[in-house]
XYZ file of C-alpha atoms in Angstrom:
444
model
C 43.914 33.510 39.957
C 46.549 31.544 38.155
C 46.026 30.421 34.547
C 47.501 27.272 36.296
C 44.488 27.034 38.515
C 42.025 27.734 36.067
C 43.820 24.723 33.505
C 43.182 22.586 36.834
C 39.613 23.241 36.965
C 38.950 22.740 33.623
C 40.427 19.801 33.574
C 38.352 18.365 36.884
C 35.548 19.650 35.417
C 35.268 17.891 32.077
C 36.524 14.858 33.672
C 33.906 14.934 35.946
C 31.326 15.629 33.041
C 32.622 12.686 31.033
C 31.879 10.366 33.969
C 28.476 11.671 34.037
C 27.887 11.676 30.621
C 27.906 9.078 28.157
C 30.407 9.085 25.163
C 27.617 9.680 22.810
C 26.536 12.433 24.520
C 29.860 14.517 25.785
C 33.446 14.442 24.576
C 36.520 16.751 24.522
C 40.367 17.034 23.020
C 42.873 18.729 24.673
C 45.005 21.019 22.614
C 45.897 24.199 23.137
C 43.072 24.390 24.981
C 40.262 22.393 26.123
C 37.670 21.293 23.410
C 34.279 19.768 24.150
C 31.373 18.196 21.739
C 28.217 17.930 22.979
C 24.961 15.970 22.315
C 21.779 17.071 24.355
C 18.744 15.300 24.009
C 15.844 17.960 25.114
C 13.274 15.338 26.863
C 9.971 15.858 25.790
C 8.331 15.182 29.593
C 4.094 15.721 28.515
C 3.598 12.673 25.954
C 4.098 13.545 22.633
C 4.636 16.876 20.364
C 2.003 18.058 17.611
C 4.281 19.711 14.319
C 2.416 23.044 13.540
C 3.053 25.008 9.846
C 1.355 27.928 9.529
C 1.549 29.784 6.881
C 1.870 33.527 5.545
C -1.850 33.371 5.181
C -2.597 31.807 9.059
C -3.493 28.793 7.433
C -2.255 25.457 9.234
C -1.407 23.153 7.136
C -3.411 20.038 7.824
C -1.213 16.864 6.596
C 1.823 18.393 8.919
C -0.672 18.721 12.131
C -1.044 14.724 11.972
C 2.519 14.222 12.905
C 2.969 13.784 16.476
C 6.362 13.426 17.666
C 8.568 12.045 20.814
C 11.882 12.175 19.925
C 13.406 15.347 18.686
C 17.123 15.880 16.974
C 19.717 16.467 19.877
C 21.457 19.954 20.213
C 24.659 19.782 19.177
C 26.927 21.923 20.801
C 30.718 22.805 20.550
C 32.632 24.593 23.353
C 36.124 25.803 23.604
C 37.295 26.659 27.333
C 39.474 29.700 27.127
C 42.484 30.416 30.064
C 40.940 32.360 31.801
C 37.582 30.229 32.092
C 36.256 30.011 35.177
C 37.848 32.736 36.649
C 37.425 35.939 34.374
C 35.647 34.587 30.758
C 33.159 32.544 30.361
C 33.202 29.527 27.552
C 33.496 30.224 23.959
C 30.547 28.024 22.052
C 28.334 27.312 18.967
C 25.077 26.159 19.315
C 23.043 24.151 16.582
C 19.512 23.257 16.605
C 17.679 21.691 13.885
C 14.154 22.224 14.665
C 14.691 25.974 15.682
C 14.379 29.306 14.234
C 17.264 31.328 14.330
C 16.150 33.802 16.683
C 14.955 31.311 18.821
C 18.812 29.637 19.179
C 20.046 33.285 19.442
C 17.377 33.773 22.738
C 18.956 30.528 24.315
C 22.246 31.594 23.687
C 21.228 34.931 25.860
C 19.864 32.773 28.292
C 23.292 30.454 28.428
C 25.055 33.871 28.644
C 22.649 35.284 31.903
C 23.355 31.497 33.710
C 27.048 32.620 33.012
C 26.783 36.176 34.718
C 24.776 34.917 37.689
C 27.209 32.359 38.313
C 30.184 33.616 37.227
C 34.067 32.283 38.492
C 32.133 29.125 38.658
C 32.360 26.166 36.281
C 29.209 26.294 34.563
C 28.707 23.490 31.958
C 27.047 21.202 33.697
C 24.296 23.708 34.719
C 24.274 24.251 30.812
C 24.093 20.880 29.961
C 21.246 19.632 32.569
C 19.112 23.413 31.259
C 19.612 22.444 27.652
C 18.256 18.996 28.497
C 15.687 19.213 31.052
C 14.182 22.731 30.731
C 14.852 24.512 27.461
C 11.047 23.601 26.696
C 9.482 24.909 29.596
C 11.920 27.878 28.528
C 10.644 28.200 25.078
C 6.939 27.421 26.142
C 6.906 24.104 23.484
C 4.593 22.368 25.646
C 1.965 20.403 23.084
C 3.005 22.257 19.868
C 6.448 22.399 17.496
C 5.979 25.018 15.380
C 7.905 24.719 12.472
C 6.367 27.481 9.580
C 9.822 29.273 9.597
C 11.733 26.046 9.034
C 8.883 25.455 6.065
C 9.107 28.893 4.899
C 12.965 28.818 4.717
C 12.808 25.366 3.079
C 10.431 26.714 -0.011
C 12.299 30.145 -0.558
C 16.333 29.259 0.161
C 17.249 32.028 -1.358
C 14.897 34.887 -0.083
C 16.495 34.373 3.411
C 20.088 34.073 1.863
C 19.325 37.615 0.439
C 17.538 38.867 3.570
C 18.595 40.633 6.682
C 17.440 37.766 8.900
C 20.168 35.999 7.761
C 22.448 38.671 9.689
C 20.219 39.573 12.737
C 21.205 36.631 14.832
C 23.992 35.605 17.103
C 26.466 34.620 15.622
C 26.681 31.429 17.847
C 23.292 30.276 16.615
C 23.765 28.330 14.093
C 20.833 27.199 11.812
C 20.932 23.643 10.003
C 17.867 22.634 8.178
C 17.830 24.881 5.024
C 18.049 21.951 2.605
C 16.067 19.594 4.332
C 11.982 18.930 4.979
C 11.249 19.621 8.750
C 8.926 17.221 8.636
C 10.725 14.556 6.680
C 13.542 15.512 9.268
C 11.766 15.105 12.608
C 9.967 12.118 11.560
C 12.748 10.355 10.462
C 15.030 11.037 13.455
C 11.592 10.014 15.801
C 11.017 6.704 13.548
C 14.879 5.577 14.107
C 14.957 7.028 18.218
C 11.134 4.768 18.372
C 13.199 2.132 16.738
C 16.221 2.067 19.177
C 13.951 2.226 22.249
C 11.865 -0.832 20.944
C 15.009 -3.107 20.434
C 16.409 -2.439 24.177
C 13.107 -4.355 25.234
C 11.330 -7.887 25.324
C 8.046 -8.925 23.668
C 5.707 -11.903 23.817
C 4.999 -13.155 20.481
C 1.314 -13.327 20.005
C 1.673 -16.077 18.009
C 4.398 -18.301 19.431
C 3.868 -17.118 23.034
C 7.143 -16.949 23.835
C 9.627 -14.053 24.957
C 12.242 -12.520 22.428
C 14.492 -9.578 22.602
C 13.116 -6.262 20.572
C 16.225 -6.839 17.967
C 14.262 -10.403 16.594
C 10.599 -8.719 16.842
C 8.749 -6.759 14.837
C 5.878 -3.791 15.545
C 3.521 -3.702 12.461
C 3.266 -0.220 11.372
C -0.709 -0.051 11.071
C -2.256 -1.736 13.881
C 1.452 -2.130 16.557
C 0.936 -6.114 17.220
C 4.144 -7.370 18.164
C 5.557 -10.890 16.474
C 8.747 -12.763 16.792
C 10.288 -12.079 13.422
C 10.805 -15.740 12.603
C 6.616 -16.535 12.846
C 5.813 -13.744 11.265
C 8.382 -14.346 8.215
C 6.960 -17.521 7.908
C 3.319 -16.327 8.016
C 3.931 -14.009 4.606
C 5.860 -16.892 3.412
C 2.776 -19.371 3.601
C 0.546 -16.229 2.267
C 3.067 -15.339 -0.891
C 3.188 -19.400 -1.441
C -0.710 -19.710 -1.602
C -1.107 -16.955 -4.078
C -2.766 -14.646 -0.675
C -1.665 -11.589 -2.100
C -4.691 -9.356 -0.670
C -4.932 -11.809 2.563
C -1.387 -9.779 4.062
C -3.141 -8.873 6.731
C -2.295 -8.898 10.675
C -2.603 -12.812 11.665
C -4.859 -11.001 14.826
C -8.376 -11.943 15.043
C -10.558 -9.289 13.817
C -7.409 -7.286 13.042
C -7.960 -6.174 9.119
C -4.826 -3.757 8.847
C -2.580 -4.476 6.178
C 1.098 -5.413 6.159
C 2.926 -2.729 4.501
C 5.010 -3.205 1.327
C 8.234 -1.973 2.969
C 7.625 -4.383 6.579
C 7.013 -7.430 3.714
C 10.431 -6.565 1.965
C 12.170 -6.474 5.458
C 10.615 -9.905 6.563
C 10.875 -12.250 3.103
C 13.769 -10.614 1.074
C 14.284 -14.017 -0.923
C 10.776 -14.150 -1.788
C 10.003 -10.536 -2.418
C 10.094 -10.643 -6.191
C 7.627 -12.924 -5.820
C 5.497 -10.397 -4.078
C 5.642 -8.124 -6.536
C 5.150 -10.194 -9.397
C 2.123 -11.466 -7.823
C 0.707 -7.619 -7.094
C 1.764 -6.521 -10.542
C -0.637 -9.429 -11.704
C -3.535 -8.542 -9.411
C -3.559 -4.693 -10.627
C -3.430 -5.756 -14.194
C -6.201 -8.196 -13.446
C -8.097 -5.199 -11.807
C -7.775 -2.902 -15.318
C -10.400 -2.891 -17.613
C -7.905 -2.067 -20.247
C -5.350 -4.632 -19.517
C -5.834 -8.083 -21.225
C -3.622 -10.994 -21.450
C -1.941 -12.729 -24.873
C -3.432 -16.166 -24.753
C -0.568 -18.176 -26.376
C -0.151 -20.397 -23.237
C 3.583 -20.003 -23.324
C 3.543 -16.337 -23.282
C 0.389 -14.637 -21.263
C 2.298 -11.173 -21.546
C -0.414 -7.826 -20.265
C -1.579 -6.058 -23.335
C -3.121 -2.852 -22.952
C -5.691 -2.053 -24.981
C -5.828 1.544 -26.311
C -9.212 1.892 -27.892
C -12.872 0.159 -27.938
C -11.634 -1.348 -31.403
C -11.444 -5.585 -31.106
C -7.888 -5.250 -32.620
C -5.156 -6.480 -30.076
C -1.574 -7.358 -30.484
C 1.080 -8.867 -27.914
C 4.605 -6.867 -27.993
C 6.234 -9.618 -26.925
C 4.912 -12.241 -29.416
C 3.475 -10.306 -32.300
C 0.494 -12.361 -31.853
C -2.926 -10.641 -33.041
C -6.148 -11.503 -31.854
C -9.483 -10.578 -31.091
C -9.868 -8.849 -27.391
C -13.052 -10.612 -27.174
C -12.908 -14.327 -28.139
C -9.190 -13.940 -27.581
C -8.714 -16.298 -31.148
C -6.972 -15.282 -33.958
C -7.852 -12.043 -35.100
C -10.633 -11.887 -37.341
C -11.818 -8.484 -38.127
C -15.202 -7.218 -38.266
C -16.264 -11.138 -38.455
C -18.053 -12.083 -35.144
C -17.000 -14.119 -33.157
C -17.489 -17.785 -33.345
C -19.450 -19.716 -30.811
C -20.105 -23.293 -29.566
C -23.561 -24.557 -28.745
C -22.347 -24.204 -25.164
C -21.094 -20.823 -25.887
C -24.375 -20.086 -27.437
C -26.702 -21.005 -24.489
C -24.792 -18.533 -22.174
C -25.089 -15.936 -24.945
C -28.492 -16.138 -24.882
C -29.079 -16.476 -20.778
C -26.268 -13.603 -20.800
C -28.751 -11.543 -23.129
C -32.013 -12.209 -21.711
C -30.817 -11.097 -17.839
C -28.773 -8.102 -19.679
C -29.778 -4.529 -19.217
C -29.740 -1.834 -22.166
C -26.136 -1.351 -21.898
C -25.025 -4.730 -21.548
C -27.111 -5.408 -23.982
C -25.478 -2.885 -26.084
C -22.202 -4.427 -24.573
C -23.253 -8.398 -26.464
C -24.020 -6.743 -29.857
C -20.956 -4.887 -30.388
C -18.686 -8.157 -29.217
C -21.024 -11.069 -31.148
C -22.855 -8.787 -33.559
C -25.922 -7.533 -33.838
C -26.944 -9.927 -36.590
C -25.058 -13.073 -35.098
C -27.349 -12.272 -31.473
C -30.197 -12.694 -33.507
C -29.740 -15.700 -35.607
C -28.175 -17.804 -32.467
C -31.634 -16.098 -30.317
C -34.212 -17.012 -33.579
C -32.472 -20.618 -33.429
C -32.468 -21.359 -29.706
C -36.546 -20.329 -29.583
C -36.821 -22.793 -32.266
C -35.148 -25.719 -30.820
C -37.243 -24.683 -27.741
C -40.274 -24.990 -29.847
C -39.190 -28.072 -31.179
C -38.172 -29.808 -27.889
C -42.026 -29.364 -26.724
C -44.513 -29.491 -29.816
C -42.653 -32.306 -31.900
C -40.891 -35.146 -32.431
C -38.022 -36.972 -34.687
C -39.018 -39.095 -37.481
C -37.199 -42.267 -36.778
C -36.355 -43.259 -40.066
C -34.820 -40.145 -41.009
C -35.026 -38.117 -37.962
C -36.492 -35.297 -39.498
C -39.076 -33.163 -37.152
C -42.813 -33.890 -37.119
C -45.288 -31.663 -35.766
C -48.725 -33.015 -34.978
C -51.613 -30.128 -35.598
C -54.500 -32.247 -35.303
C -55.828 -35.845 -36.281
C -55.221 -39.531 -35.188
C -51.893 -40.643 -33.634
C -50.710 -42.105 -36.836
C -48.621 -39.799 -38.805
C -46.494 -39.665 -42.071
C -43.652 -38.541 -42.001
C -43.716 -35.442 -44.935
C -40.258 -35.952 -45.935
C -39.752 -39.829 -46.186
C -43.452 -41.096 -46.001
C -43.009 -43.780 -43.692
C -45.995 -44.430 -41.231
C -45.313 -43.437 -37.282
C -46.623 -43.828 -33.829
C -47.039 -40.375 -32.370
C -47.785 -41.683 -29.083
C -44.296 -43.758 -28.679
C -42.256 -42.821 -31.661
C -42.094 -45.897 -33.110
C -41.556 -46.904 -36.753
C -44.869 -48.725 -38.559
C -43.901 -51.279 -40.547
C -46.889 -53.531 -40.985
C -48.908 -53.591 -43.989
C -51.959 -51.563 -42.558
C -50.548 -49.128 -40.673
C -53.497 -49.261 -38.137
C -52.679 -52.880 -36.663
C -50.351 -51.043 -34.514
C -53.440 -49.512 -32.648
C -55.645 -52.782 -32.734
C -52.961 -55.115 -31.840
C -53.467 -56.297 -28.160
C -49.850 -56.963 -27.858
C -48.761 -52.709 -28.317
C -48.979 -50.481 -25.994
C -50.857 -48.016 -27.883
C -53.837 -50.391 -27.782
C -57.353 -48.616 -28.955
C -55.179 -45.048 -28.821
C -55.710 -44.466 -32.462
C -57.174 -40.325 -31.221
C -56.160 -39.986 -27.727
């Protein structure tokens, strides 16, 4: 046949292909001769595929067996259509496959060459095309499982295969891509951005607005997959990051307790994210026991405290001070106390348990503890068994006797009964006197 006739069919035929085809997927130049780029996107047709790395040891690695995939890299493929294609030769091509083992592109390029010899004198790249898409699975039995341990073993030890004879055993055609790159990382990005794609071609109901918006305005939460509009659930964070909610960035669904991720928070309030991260960096500081705060109001800078020792000093404002009573620093000095402060010290100290206990002394003092405990019994003592002298206020405990007392430190006469200064010349007219209330009480 003519090499005429043969330019003629080629020329039908990857016209015909383009109109079946989309532009991302098939493409060719014409030159010398005919040259055609091709994108095949296997379709994985039983839900989704399980990664598998096994390793020299048949040990699968568990982390890898989590990632279930959908979307796997397309096949790129490059074909040059010689003159005497269809008639005598059959295309000249490259194949590349990311997710492959070399061997395993080399056995569909046998398989590409046996479709060839069965239908040979016949154009045969749309039989190619529609195998590589549709059935090259089925043909490599990947059904439930992608197993990628030779992708993970060439990743770890580059040059071992460089330097081996594998490197040399395959067709020549086969060309293998991934060296340099994590299968995993690979595959799961490339499924992440195809998941991504499919999601914005489609409509959602907002579950909070209730109304309909295209994919491209929505947003899946990572964790949990409820669906908002973009613009309710930018203002939701926005009201949370506002009111200080830092751990409430949860999903607005009732009973829904997954988290809104860092990077879905970044996407969502950009102008507000430094905000977010301030506020976080606050909330782990808060949340370590060796992270205390300068307390000069206009500074409040995180000091970290490096040992047990009371000692602390701000790097910002050179401040030192005490990383208990957060004053001035004041060395092996206890630390001072209001009556207030005193009457939670002592509450604190009585509900405490060894340690804690342990815990008071070393921040008040051992001695301090005591002395503040020895004068709260005492005012406790006070406050039921006596009473002020109200001339000079001084305490008076009543052991035994009448109800008239004398004061032991300013002699003047008092009523025990109501407290009252006796001023009369007998002292006792205050319990014969019909007019006071302590009327024949002289020993009650």
């Amino acid at each position: 046949m003519s090499r005429r006739v043969n330019n003629d069919r080629q020329e039908n035929e990857v016209l015909a292909l383009s109109n079946i085809y989309s532009s991302k997927e098939f493409s060719y130049i014409k030159r010398t001769t005919i040259q055609c780029y091709y994108n095949i996107f296997p379709e994985v047709r039983d839900g989704l595929l399980k990664l598998q790395n096994v390793n020299e040891n048949n040990e699968t690695n568990c982390s890898t067996s989590k990632c279930l995939i959908k979307y796997i890299p397309p096949i790129r493929m490059y074909i040059e259509l010689p003159d005497e294609y269809p008639f005598t030769n059959p295309p000249k091509y490259s194949i590349t496959v990311s997710w492959l083992s070399p061997w395993r592109i080399s056995f569909i390029c046998q398989k590409l060459d046996e479709m060839w010899l069965i239908n040979k004198e016949q154009e045969i790249l749309y039989q190619w095309f529609e195998f590589l898409r549709n059935d090259l699975l089925d043909f490599l039995q990947i059904q439930n499982i992608l197993d990628i341990s030779f992708l993970y073993f060439i990743y770890y030890n580059v040059s071992s295969y460089f330097n081996s004879s594998l490197m040399f055993q395959n067709d020549g055609r086969a060309i293998f891509s991934i060296i340099f790159s994590d299968p995993v990382q690979l595959l799961m990005n490339y499924h992440n951005q195809q998941c991504q794609i499919v999601f914005e071609q489609n409509y959602y109901t907002c579950i909070i607005c209730f109304e309909l918006h295209s994919g491209k305005t929505c947003i899946k939460l990572e964790n949990c997959g409820h669906i908002y509009c973009g613009q309710c659930m930018q203002t939701f964070i926005t009201l949370k990051l506002n009111e200080n909610a830092i751990n409430d960035m949860i999903c607005p669904v009732l009973n829904c307790n997954c988290v809104i991720t860092y990077n879905e928070i970044k996407s969502l309030c950009s102008g507000l994210f430094s905000k977010y991260e301030d506020s976080l960096l606050h909330i782990t500081l808060r949340s370590m026991k060796n992270v205390i705060y300068c307390p000069r109001i206009l500074c409040q800078c995180p000091v970290i405290k490096y040992t047990d020792d009371t000692f602390a000093i701000c790097y910002k404002c050179d401040y030192t001070f005490c990383s208990y009573c957060y004053k001035g620093y004041h060395g092996a000095t206890p630390c001072d106390m209001t009556s207030h402060s005193m009457k939670q010290l002592i509450n604190k100290y009585e509900s405490s348990n060894k340690f804690q206990r342990q815990f008071l002394a070393k921040k008040y003092g051992r001695k301090q503890i005591q002395i503040v405990v020895e004068k709260h019994l005492t005012e406790e003592y006070l406050k039921r068994n006596a009473k002020p002298c109200p001339n000079c206020n001084t305490m008076i405990e009543k052991m035994d006797g009448c109800n008239k007392l004398t004061c032991i430190h300013c002699k003047a006469y008092i009523c025990w009964l109501c407290g009252v200064l006796i001023t009369t010349r007998n002292a006792y007219d205050h319990f014969s006197s019909l007019e006071s209330g302590c009327y024949k009480r002289l020993f009650d």
